[in-house]
Amino acid sequence: MFSFLKRFRGSKASDNAPADLQADAQTLEAPAAEVPGTATEAAQVVTPAAPAAATAPTSPTAAPVVPPRVELRATPPATAAAPASPAAPSVSTQQAAPQPLSAATPQPLAPSARPIAASTQPSPAAFTAAEPEAVEIIPPPAPEPAARRSWLSRLKTGLSKTGSSITGIFVNTKIDEDLYEELETALLMSDAGVDATEYLLEALREKVRVERLTDPQQVKTALRDLLVGLLKPLEKSLVLGRNQPLVMMIAGVNGAGKTTSIGKLAKHLQRFDQSVLLAAGDTFRAAAREQLAIWGERNNVTVVSQESGDPAAVIFDAVGAARARKIDVLMADTAGRLPTQLHLMEELRKVKRVVGKALEGAPHEVLLVIDANTGQNALSQVKAFDDALGLTGLIVTKLDGTAKGGILAAIARQRPVPVYFIGVGEKVEDLQPFSAEEFCDALLGS
């Protein structure tokens, strides 16, 4: 359902670090001498030991140079090896000749001309920024078998009409031109669109010819494989932990299910130990704030709202509140917009610009909620909102109604925006991550 972005430093303290980073971390653990002459806390640079042949030319296949790891250590007072002069030490302007470093014994750093004052020391954050950082994406855990079977049953029930019309073509028939004509009609009736239908039929004919398929059930299996290959690029997991807060902007037309989807997503995010804050940016629709407030009470989530005002101002305040409270995910609801109303689409662009001013790089996710019952009109919505906002993902709802389900094939061919979630009901568990194989099995009755 959700993937996690895990960050760690290149040191042996990170048990989950990749092998190459752990090797670099061991190299960085070489001992270094301390700066004598002061008891204050001084910044030291721990560098790896230089190779023995320092003057040898570097080969093209040499290992990459690892940046030095910077640590902040407390330097003990210098030992009284020689009596200290009461007078201020004079600083020589003559630079000593550089000495070659030995691989066996690291050389101490040259003492500074004056003690480092505590007020002039760089902050630890400055040293942290210099450390090499690695990123690991942790996939979501596998769902329980019982919950998965229940979900697949509901998905097949929702797509049963389309599945029965397609699977009936391959019963008691033979592979001829009539089979392809009936299949073309069924795909067009399932909202797959002309482009996706022509692509699937042409690829299916070629697959039947090359593999010399003679059984209609083999043709059905071949169609299923082609459909999975078409929808597989839409299968993507929503990555959490990239930013704090992770700002998600939810858009869509009126009645698509934006507010309900936000409430369901909030519940799912809480199951992954994510703190959530909701912003009631729909200040135009009647009872929009109240509906989102009810979902907030159900999930024990705070909702930032105003009686009336600019939706961009509401979301701007919500971003500031999320940063102050160190919230993990902020989901902003927006007013329903028809893509044909250009002045209303311009207001959505304004909301996105204002969010970017509140937090650099935000919104990190721009999700469009589409109603699968709208058929080819859903494809027009995806194109219009993608051109206006730059969509990062889709949420397809109401697949349990009269929706045919083939609209995802049309989206994959003409505007392949990733599909994060699909919904088949009003319950929280009825919103699940999109899987191309499961969707095709339910669509074709496999």
Tab-separated table of C-alpha atoms in Angstrom:
chain	number	residue	atom	x	y	z
A	1	MET	CA	0.000	0.000	0.000
A	2	PHE	CA	2.604	2.543	1.131
A	3	SER	CA	6.373	2.419	0.733
A	4	PHE	CA	8.721	4.142	3.131
A	5	LEU	CA	11.787	6.219	2.325
A	6	LYS	CA	14.461	5.417	4.898
A	7	ARG	CA	17.506	7.688	5.234
A	8	PHE	CA	20.692	6.721	7.043
A	9	ARG	CA	24.242	7.935	7.341
A	10	GLY	CA	27.270	6.124	5.946
A	11	SER	CA	28.549	4.608	9.211
A	12	LYS	CA	28.566	1.256	10.932
A	13	ALA	CA	25.708	2.393	13.139
A	14	SER	CA	23.295	1.816	10.252
A	15	ASP	CA	22.583	-1.893	10.249
A	16	ASN	CA	20.347	-1.660	7.191
A	17	ALA	CA	22.880	0.205	5.059
A	18	PRO	CA	23.944	-1.419	1.782
A	19	ALA	CA	27.228	-3.304	1.688
A	20	ASP	CA	29.095	-0.655	-0.273
A	21	LEU	CA	28.134	2.072	2.214
A	22	GLN	CA	29.143	-0.124	5.148
A	23	ALA	CA	32.558	-0.631	3.546
A	24	ASP	CA	32.943	3.113	3.128
A	25	ALA	CA	31.953	3.620	6.748
A	26	GLN	CA	34.641	1.194	7.944
A	27	THR	CA	37.224	3.131	5.924
A	28	LEU	CA	36.120	6.334	7.592
A	29	GLU	CA	36.751	4.897	11.076
A	30	ALA	CA	40.557	5.355	10.748
A	31	PRO	CA	41.966	6.991	13.931
A	32	ALA	CA	43.116	10.585	13.819
A	33	ALA	CA	45.210	12.554	16.262
A	34	GLU	CA	43.608	15.292	18.261
A	35	VAL	CA	44.380	18.974	18.096
A	36	PRO	CA	46.557	19.895	21.085
A	37	GLY	CA	46.646	23.142	22.868
A	38	THR	CA	43.050	23.751	23.946
A	39	ALA	CA	40.473	22.172	26.215
A	40	THR	CA	37.491	23.564	24.341
A	41	GLU	CA	35.369	21.443	22.053
A	42	ALA	CA	36.968	21.624	18.591
A	43	ALA	CA	35.808	20.355	15.195
A	44	GLN	CA	38.052	17.699	13.710
A	45	VAL	CA	38.030	16.116	10.274
A	46	VAL	CA	38.562	12.381	10.282
A	47	THR	CA	40.132	11.459	6.965
A	48	PRO	CA	40.892	7.980	5.678
A	49	ALA	CA	44.534	6.950	5.539
A	50	ALA	CA	46.238	7.796	2.260
A	51	PRO	CA	47.663	4.971	0.143
A	52	ALA	CA	51.348	4.194	0.382
A	53	ALA	CA	52.124	5.242	-3.166
A	54	ALA	CA	50.691	8.733	-3.048
A	55	THR	CA	52.465	9.859	-6.218
A	56	ALA	CA	51.311	6.932	-8.355
A	57	PRO	CA	48.909	7.870	-11.153
A	58	THR	CA	45.312	6.988	-10.591
A	59	SER	CA	44.037	4.166	-12.782
A	60	PRO	CA	40.703	4.508	-14.583
A	61	THR	CA	39.291	1.668	-12.528
A	62	ALA	CA	40.270	3.094	-9.158
A	63	ALA	CA	37.669	3.175	-6.409
A	64	PRO	CA	35.767	6.441	-6.054
A	65	VAL	CA	36.986	8.905	-3.463
A	66	VAL	CA	34.823	8.823	-0.356
A	67	PRO	CA	34.187	12.261	1.131
A	68	PRO	CA	35.626	12.685	4.626
A	69	ARG	CA	33.317	12.137	7.573
A	70	VAL	CA	33.270	15.087	9.910
A	71	GLU	CA	32.805	14.567	13.616
A	72	LEU	CA	32.531	16.933	16.570
A	73	ARG	CA	34.734	15.728	19.398
A	74	ALA	CA	35.864	17.110	22.762
A	75	THR	CA	39.631	17.690	22.644
A	76	PRO	CA	41.419	16.997	25.954
A	77	PRO	CA	44.017	19.473	27.185
A	78	ALA	CA	47.474	19.128	25.781
A	79	THR	CA	50.070	17.227	27.811
A	80	ALA	CA	52.837	19.273	29.310
A	81	ALA	CA	55.608	17.959	27.113
A	82	ALA	CA	57.399	21.331	27.216
A	83	PRO	CA	57.008	24.312	29.543
A	84	ALA	CA	54.569	26.805	28.160
A	85	SER	CA	55.870	30.289	27.555
A	86	PRO	CA	53.938	33.047	29.299
A	87	ALA	CA	54.273	35.238	26.277
A	88	ALA	CA	51.872	34.924	23.355
A	89	PRO	CA	53.190	32.471	20.802
A	90	SER	CA	54.457	33.992	17.613
A	91	VAL	CA	53.017	32.668	14.393
A	92	SER	CA	55.571	31.839	11.737
A	93	THR	CA	54.712	32.922	8.211
A	94	GLN	CA	57.032	30.383	6.627
A	95	GLN	CA	55.142	27.315	5.405
A	96	ALA	CA	56.741	23.970	6.100
A	97	ALA	CA	57.335	21.554	3.267
A	98	PRO	CA	54.603	18.934	2.991
A	99	GLN	CA	55.521	15.528	4.326
A	100	PRO	CA	54.259	12.322	2.688
A	101	LEU	CA	51.607	10.526	4.686
A	102	SER	CA	52.236	6.990	5.781
A	103	ALA	CA	49.540	4.349	5.441
A	104	ALA	CA	50.562	2.765	8.743
A	105	THR	CA	50.651	5.806	11.035
A	106	PRO	CA	48.271	8.713	10.384
A	107	GLN	CA	49.818	12.139	10.829
A	108	PRO	CA	48.314	14.601	13.314
A	109	LEU	CA	46.631	17.728	12.088
A	110	ALA	CA	48.602	20.946	12.231
A	111	PRO	CA	47.747	22.950	15.352
A	112	SER	CA	45.841	26.128	14.766
A	113	ALA	CA	47.454	29.483	15.378
A	114	ARG	CA	44.817	30.428	17.918
A	115	PRO	CA	42.277	28.482	19.996
A	116	ILE	CA	38.892	27.997	18.401
A	117	ALA	CA	36.336	30.021	20.284
A	118	ALA	CA	33.102	28.300	21.187
A	119	SER	CA	31.059	31.040	19.537
A	120	THR	CA	32.842	30.586	16.185
A	121	GLN	CA	32.527	26.818	15.976
A	122	PRO	CA	30.341	25.531	13.139
A	123	SER	CA	27.097	23.938	14.182
A	124	PRO	CA	26.744	20.143	14.125
A	125	ALA	CA	24.151	20.536	11.373
A	126	ALA	CA	26.851	21.869	9.066
A	127	PHE	CA	28.913	18.732	9.566
A	128	THR	CA	25.889	16.505	9.175
A	129	ALA	CA	25.234	17.940	5.727
A	130	ALA	CA	28.684	16.821	4.583
A	131	GLU	CA	28.140	13.184	5.492
A	132	PRO	CA	27.245	10.819	2.663
A	133	GLU	CA	23.565	9.904	2.754
A	134	ALA	CA	21.942	6.812	1.324
A	135	VAL	CA	18.266	6.241	0.624
A	136	GLU	CA	16.417	2.946	0.830
A	137	ILE	CA	12.787	2.433	-0.176
A	138	ILE	CA	11.111	-0.114	2.078
A	139	PRO	CA	8.201	-1.861	0.320
A	140	PRO	CA	4.856	-2.187	2.092
A	141	PRO	CA	4.205	-5.355	4.075
A	142	ALA	CA	2.210	-8.129	2.449
A	143	PRO	CA	-1.500	-8.071	3.353
A	144	GLU	CA	-3.091	-10.877	5.304
A	145	PRO	CA	-4.453	-13.692	3.108
A	146	ALA	CA	-7.972	-13.431	4.521
A	147	ALA	CA	-8.148	-9.684	3.915
A	148	ARG	CA	-6.767	-10.109	0.401
A	149	ARG	CA	-9.347	-12.774	-0.488
A	150	SER	CA	-12.128	-10.550	0.790
A	151	TRP	CA	-10.863	-7.635	-1.289
A	152	LEU	CA	-10.569	-9.733	-4.464
A	153	SER	CA	-14.107	-11.002	-3.969
A	154	ARG	CA	-15.467	-7.456	-3.716
A	155	LEU	CA	-13.443	-6.367	-6.737
A	156	LYS	CA	-14.717	-9.250	-8.871
A	157	THR	CA	-18.265	-8.476	-7.794
A	158	GLY	CA	-17.862	-4.852	-8.821
A	159	LEU	CA	-16.468	-5.743	-12.254
A	160	SER	CA	-18.702	-8.780	-12.812
A	161	LYS	CA	-20.738	-7.150	-15.595
A	162	THR	CA	-17.736	-6.406	-17.746
A	163	GLY	CA	-16.091	-9.705	-16.867
A	164	SER	CA	-19.107	-11.771	-17.889
A	165	SER	CA	-19.427	-10.003	-21.243
A	166	ILE	CA	-15.772	-10.639	-22.129
A	167	THR	CA	-15.422	-14.186	-20.804
A	168	GLY	CA	-18.597	-15.279	-22.602
A	169	ILE	CA	-16.875	-14.652	-25.940
A	170	PHE	CA	-14.363	-17.455	-25.367
A	171	VAL	CA	-16.962	-20.146	-24.545
A	172	ASN	CA	-17.902	-22.715	-27.252
A	173	THR	CA	-16.276	-20.812	-30.071
A	174	LYS	CA	-13.352	-21.005	-32.436
A	175	ILE	CA	-10.588	-18.606	-33.284
A	176	ASP	CA	-11.758	-16.687	-36.329
A	177	GLU	CA	-12.612	-13.174	-37.429
A	178	ASP	CA	-15.963	-13.286	-35.641
A	179	LEU	CA	-14.147	-13.826	-32.326
A	180	TYR	CA	-12.067	-10.689	-32.826
A	181	GLU	CA	-15.121	-8.633	-33.815
A	182	GLU	CA	-17.028	-9.694	-30.707
A	183	LEU	CA	-13.986	-8.995	-28.563
A	184	GLU	CA	-13.635	-5.543	-30.118
A	185	THR	CA	-17.243	-4.735	-29.278
A	186	ALA	CA	-16.827	-5.951	-25.692
A	187	LEU	CA	-13.693	-3.867	-25.152
A	188	LEU	CA	-15.336	-0.736	-26.527
A	189	MET	CA	-18.351	-1.299	-24.294
A	190	SER	CA	-16.038	-1.597	-21.283
A	191	ASP	CA	-14.818	2.008	-21.765
A	192	ALA	CA	-11.405	0.894	-22.987
A	193	GLY	CA	-11.523	3.404	-25.835
A	194	VAL	CA	-10.599	3.106	-29.487
A	195	ASP	CA	-6.845	3.512	-29.024
A	196	ALA	CA	-6.485	0.844	-26.346
A	197	THR	CA	-8.881	-1.527	-28.149
A	198	GLU	CA	-6.957	-1.344	-31.424
A	199	TYR	CA	-3.668	-1.846	-29.583
A	200	LEU	CA	-4.914	-4.928	-27.705
A	201	LEU	CA	-6.491	-6.538	-30.762
A	202	GLU	CA	-3.438	-5.991	-32.953
A	203	ALA	CA	-1.110	-7.363	-30.293
A	204	LEU	CA	-3.465	-10.302	-29.678
A	205	ARG	CA	-3.554	-11.245	-33.368
A	206	GLU	CA	0.228	-11.191	-33.512
A	207	LYS	CA	0.540	-13.258	-30.332
A	208	VAL	CA	-1.898	-15.878	-31.639
A	209	ARG	CA	-0.005	-16.099	-34.930
A	210	VAL	CA	3.478	-16.311	-33.431
A	211	GLU	CA	2.592	-18.762	-30.647
A	212	ARG	CA	0.166	-20.700	-32.870
A	213	LEU	CA	-2.642	-20.725	-30.339
A	214	THR	CA	-5.593	-22.945	-31.197
A	215	ASP	CA	-7.681	-23.028	-28.004
A	216	PRO	CA	-9.984	-20.045	-27.209
A	217	GLN	CA	-8.980	-20.275	-23.552
A	218	GLN	CA	-5.373	-19.796	-24.617
A	219	VAL	CA	-6.451	-16.657	-26.450
A	220	LYS	CA	-8.152	-15.434	-23.289
A	221	THR	CA	-4.961	-16.024	-21.309
A	222	ALA	CA	-2.994	-14.168	-23.966
A	223	LEU	CA	-5.421	-11.242	-23.721
A	224	ARG	CA	-4.990	-11.221	-19.962
A	225	ASP	CA	-1.181	-11.067	-20.294
A	226	LEU	CA	-1.414	-8.193	-22.776
A	227	LEU	CA	-3.770	-6.268	-20.509
A	228	VAL	CA	-1.482	-6.788	-17.514
A	229	GLY	CA	1.458	-5.506	-19.543
A	230	LEU	CA	-0.568	-2.436	-20.521
A	231	LEU	CA	-1.661	-1.598	-16.964
A	232	LYS	CA	1.561	-2.543	-15.157
A	233	PRO	CA	3.178	0.910	-15.596
A	234	LEU	CA	0.240	2.414	-13.673
A	235	GLU	CA	0.976	0.264	-10.620
A	236	LYS	CA	2.925	2.409	-8.171
A	237	SER	CA	3.242	2.628	-4.415
A	238	LEU	CA	2.887	5.905	-2.544
A	239	VAL	CA	6.249	6.584	-0.869
A	240	LEU	CA	6.098	8.044	2.630
A	241	GLY	CA	8.824	9.713	4.667
A	242	ARG	CA	10.291	11.805	1.848
A	243	ASN	CA	9.410	15.105	3.501
A	244	GLN	CA	7.987	16.295	6.783
A	245	PRO	CA	5.272	17.134	6.310
A	246	LEU	CA	4.410	15.275	3.107
A	247	VAL	CA	1.849	17.608	1.523
A	248	MET	CA	-0.822	15.922	-0.604
A	249	MET	CA	-3.222	18.015	-2.668
A	250	ILE	CA	-6.472	16.228	-3.594
A	251	ALA	CA	-8.402	17.473	-6.646
A	252	GLY	CA	-11.353	16.320	-8.733
A	253	VAL	CA	-14.778	17.212	-10.064
A	254	ASN	CA	-17.900	17.493	-7.948
A	255	GLY	CA	-19.191	14.179	-6.629
A	256	ALA	CA	-16.099	12.122	-7.496
A	257	GLY	CA	-15.500	11.206	-3.839
A	258	LYS	CA	-12.598	13.470	-2.827
A	259	THR	CA	-13.605	14.067	0.780
A	260	THR	CA	-14.531	10.435	1.371
A	261	SER	CA	-11.250	9.250	-0.140
A	262	ILE	CA	-9.337	11.653	2.118
A	263	GLY	CA	-11.027	10.169	5.185
A	264	LYS	CA	-10.190	6.619	4.081
A	265	LEU	CA	-6.583	7.513	3.288
A	266	ALA	CA	-6.191	9.108	6.712
A	267	LYS	CA	-7.223	5.834	8.344
A	268	HIS	CA	-4.785	3.830	6.228
A	269	LEU	CA	-1.954	6.240	7.009
A	270	GLN	CA	-2.593	5.930	10.735
A	271	ARG	CA	-2.178	2.170	10.433
A	272	PHE	CA	1.339	2.867	9.144
A	273	ASP	CA	2.138	5.025	12.210
A	274	GLN	CA	1.818	8.298	10.327
A	275	SER	CA	0.476	11.437	11.981
A	276	VAL	CA	-2.091	13.144	9.742
A	277	LEU	CA	-3.492	16.659	9.476
A	278	LEU	CA	-6.428	17.573	7.210
A	279	ALA	CA	-7.053	20.945	5.550
A	280	ALA	CA	-10.611	21.853	4.550
A	281	GLY	CA	-9.772	23.750	1.368
A	282	ASP	CA	-13.250	23.303	-0.125
A	283	THR	CA	-14.781	26.577	1.009
A	284	PHE	CA	-17.455	26.695	-1.714
A	285	ARG	CA	-19.516	23.523	-1.388
A	286	ALA	CA	-22.152	23.496	1.305
A	287	ALA	CA	-21.311	21.280	4.309
A	288	ALA	CA	-17.872	20.437	2.890
A	289	ARG	CA	-16.145	21.460	6.122
A	290	GLU	CA	-18.648	19.528	8.199
A	291	GLN	CA	-18.158	16.383	6.121
A	292	LEU	CA	-14.388	16.524	6.504
A	293	ALA	CA	-14.777	17.291	10.220
A	294	ILE	CA	-16.820	14.108	10.661
A	295	TRP	CA	-14.041	12.067	9.078
A	296	GLY	CA	-11.597	13.831	11.368
A	297	GLU	CA	-13.612	12.828	14.422
A	298	ARG	CA	-13.808	9.222	13.248
A	299	ASN	CA	-10.045	9.007	12.774
A	300	ASN	CA	-9.120	11.319	15.672
A	301	VAL	CA	-7.418	13.699	13.240
A	302	THR	CA	-7.274	17.492	13.508
A	303	VAL	CA	-8.959	19.456	10.709
A	304	VAL	CA	-7.813	22.988	9.847
A	305	SER	CA	-10.759	24.998	8.507
A	306	GLN	CA	-12.262	28.476	8.338
A	307	GLU	CA	-15.791	29.745	8.197
A	308	SER	CA	-15.214	31.390	4.848
A	309	GLY	CA	-12.313	32.718	2.910
A	310	ASP	CA	-9.750	31.912	0.311
A	311	PRO	CA	-9.004	28.153	0.056
A	312	ALA	CA	-5.342	28.931	-0.630
A	313	ALA	CA	-5.149	30.807	2.690
A	314	VAL	CA	-6.667	27.850	4.551
A	315	ILE	CA	-4.141	25.408	3.107
A	316	PHE	CA	-1.301	27.899	3.726
A	317	ASP	CA	-2.198	28.009	7.412
A	318	ALA	CA	-2.478	24.218	7.485
A	319	VAL	CA	1.062	23.837	6.135
A	320	GLY	CA	2.366	26.126	8.874
A	321	ALA	CA	0.480	24.147	11.515
A	322	ALA	CA	1.818	20.851	10.153
A	323	ARG	CA	5.394	22.117	10.294
A	324	ALA	CA	4.964	23.420	13.831
A	325	ARG	CA	3.430	20.168	15.081
A	326	LYS	CA	5.891	17.975	13.093
A	327	ILE	CA	3.054	16.194	11.275
A	328	ASP	CA	4.026	13.415	8.864
A	329	VAL	CA	1.292	13.840	6.217
A	330	LEU	CA	-0.920	16.822	5.374
A	331	MET	CA	-3.863	16.176	3.037
A	332	ALA	CA	-5.547	19.237	1.562
A	333	ASP	CA	-9.097	19.009	0.236
A	334	THR	CA	-10.013	21.308	-2.664
A	335	ALA	CA	-13.276	22.430	-4.195
A	336	GLY	CA	-14.761	20.440	-7.056
A	337	ARG	CA	-13.770	21.880	-10.405
A	338	LEU	CA	-15.061	21.093	-13.880
A	339	PRO	CA	-12.161	21.038	-16.345
A	340	THR	CA	-14.212	23.115	-18.805
A	341	GLN	CA	-14.385	26.071	-16.390
A	342	LEU	CA	-11.027	27.680	-17.027
A	343	HIS	CA	-11.326	30.389	-14.371
A	344	LEU	CA	-11.961	27.765	-11.683
A	345	MET	CA	-9.000	25.698	-12.897
A	346	GLU	CA	-6.887	28.842	-12.566
A	347	GLU	CA	-7.880	29.018	-8.891
A	348	LEU	CA	-6.505	25.512	-8.423
A	349	ARG	CA	-3.232	26.625	-9.958
A	350	LYS	CA	-3.184	29.495	-7.477
A	351	VAL	CA	-3.669	27.084	-4.567
A	352	LYS	CA	-0.722	25.026	-5.776
A	353	ARG	CA	1.487	28.106	-6.081
A	354	VAL	CA	0.572	29.267	-2.574
A	355	VAL	CA	1.352	25.855	-1.111
A	356	GLY	CA	4.750	26.000	-2.801
A	357	LYS	CA	5.428	29.324	-1.079
A	358	ALA	CA	4.446	27.900	2.298
A	359	LEU	CA	6.841	24.951	1.925
A	360	GLU	CA	9.517	24.591	-0.706
A	361	GLY	CA	8.822	21.639	-3.000
A	362	ALA	CA	5.185	21.303	-1.904
A	363	PRO	CA	2.786	19.874	-2.801
A	364	HIS	CA	4.725	16.643	-3.006
A	365	GLU	CA	1.738	14.680	-4.297
A	366	VAL	CA	-1.092	15.978	-6.497
A	367	LEU	CA	-3.814	13.317	-6.607
A	368	LEU	CA	-6.886	13.337	-8.820
A	369	VAL	CA	-9.992	11.437	-7.706
A	370	ILE	CA	-12.037	10.187	-10.681
A	371	ASP	CA	-15.379	8.436	-10.771
A	372	ALA	CA	-15.099	5.246	-12.818
A	373	ASN	CA	-18.785	5.531	-13.747
A	374	THR	CA	-18.087	8.566	-15.949
A	375	GLY	CA	-16.473	6.433	-18.653
A	376	GLN	CA	-14.453	8.266	-21.283
A	377	ASN	CA	-15.146	11.555	-19.519
A	378	ALA	CA	-12.712	10.403	-16.837
A	379	LEU	CA	-9.946	10.409	-19.442
A	380	SER	CA	-10.770	14.017	-20.320
A	381	GLN	CA	-10.568	14.938	-16.632
A	382	VAL	CA	-7.153	13.315	-16.298
A	383	LYS	CA	-5.820	15.246	-19.295
A	384	ALA	CA	-7.232	18.598	-18.125
A	385	PHE	CA	-6.073	18.325	-14.496
A	386	ASP	CA	-2.693	16.945	-15.524
A	387	ASP	CA	-2.102	19.902	-17.838
A	388	ALA	CA	-3.153	22.342	-15.115
A	389	LEU	CA	-1.529	20.840	-12.007
A	390	GLY	CA	0.889	18.124	-13.068
A	391	LEU	CA	-0.692	15.041	-11.525
A	392	THR	CA	1.410	12.515	-9.626
A	393	GLY	CA	-1.275	9.885	-9.017
A	394	LEU	CA	-4.912	8.847	-9.388
A	395	ILE	CA	-7.587	7.446	-7.098
A	396	VAL	CA	-10.312	5.599	-9.030
A	397	THR	CA	-13.555	5.267	-7.059
A	398	LYS	CA	-16.991	3.645	-7.419
A	399	LEU	CA	-15.899	0.559	-9.329
A	400	ASP	CA	-18.701	-1.307	-7.581
A	401	GLY	CA	-21.424	0.510	-9.550
A	402	THR	CA	-22.096	0.567	-13.271
A	403	ALA	CA	-18.414	1.191	-14.018
A	404	LYS	CA	-16.920	-0.984	-16.732
A	405	GLY	CA	-13.312	-0.735	-15.560
A	406	GLY	CA	-11.823	-0.462	-19.033
A	407	ILE	CA	-11.161	3.241	-18.526
A	408	LEU	CA	-7.811	2.331	-16.944
A	409	ALA	CA	-6.693	0.856	-20.283
A	410	ALA	CA	-7.561	4.130	-22.012
A	411	ILE	CA	-5.620	6.095	-19.377
A	412	ALA	CA	-2.617	3.790	-19.739
A	413	ARG	CA	-2.505	4.383	-23.492
A	414	GLN	CA	-3.088	8.126	-23.660
A	415	ARG	CA	-2.090	9.624	-20.264
A	416	PRO	CA	-0.258	7.051	-18.099
A	417	VAL	CA	-0.603	8.694	-14.680
A	418	PRO	CA	0.052	6.184	-11.847
A	419	VAL	CA	-3.017	4.758	-10.100
A	420	TYR	CA	-2.394	4.642	-6.354
A	421	PHE	CA	-5.765	3.368	-5.115
A	422	ILE	CA	-9.050	1.982	-6.404
A	423	GLY	CA	-12.320	1.837	-4.477
A	424	VAL	CA	-15.242	-0.586	-4.643
A	425	GLY	CA	-17.380	0.609	-1.736
A	426	GLU	CA	-17.953	3.088	1.058
A	427	LYS	CA	-16.100	1.255	3.833
A	428	VAL	CA	-12.537	2.104	4.773
A	429	GLU	CA	-11.252	-1.301	3.680
A	430	ASP	CA	-12.939	-0.858	0.283
A	431	LEU	CA	-10.138	1.488	-0.789
A	432	GLN	CA	-7.074	-0.577	-1.663
A	433	PRO	CA	-3.835	-0.107	-3.649
A	434	PHE	CA	-4.034	-0.834	-7.365
A	435	SER	CA	-2.587	-4.115	-8.617
A	436	ALA	CA	-2.554	-4.716	-12.364
A	437	GLU	CA	-2.727	-8.507	-12.090
A	438	GLU	CA	-5.576	-8.519	-9.592
A	439	PHE	CA	-7.515	-5.974	-11.616
A	440	CYS	CA	-7.128	-7.934	-14.850
A	441	ASP	CA	-8.132	-11.199	-13.156
A	442	ALA	CA	-11.289	-9.535	-11.852
A	443	LEU	CA	-12.011	-7.852	-15.180
A	444	LEU	CA	-11.639	-11.036	-17.214
A	445	GLY	CA	-13.129	-13.345	-14.613
A	446	SER	CA	-9.910	-15.378	-14.253
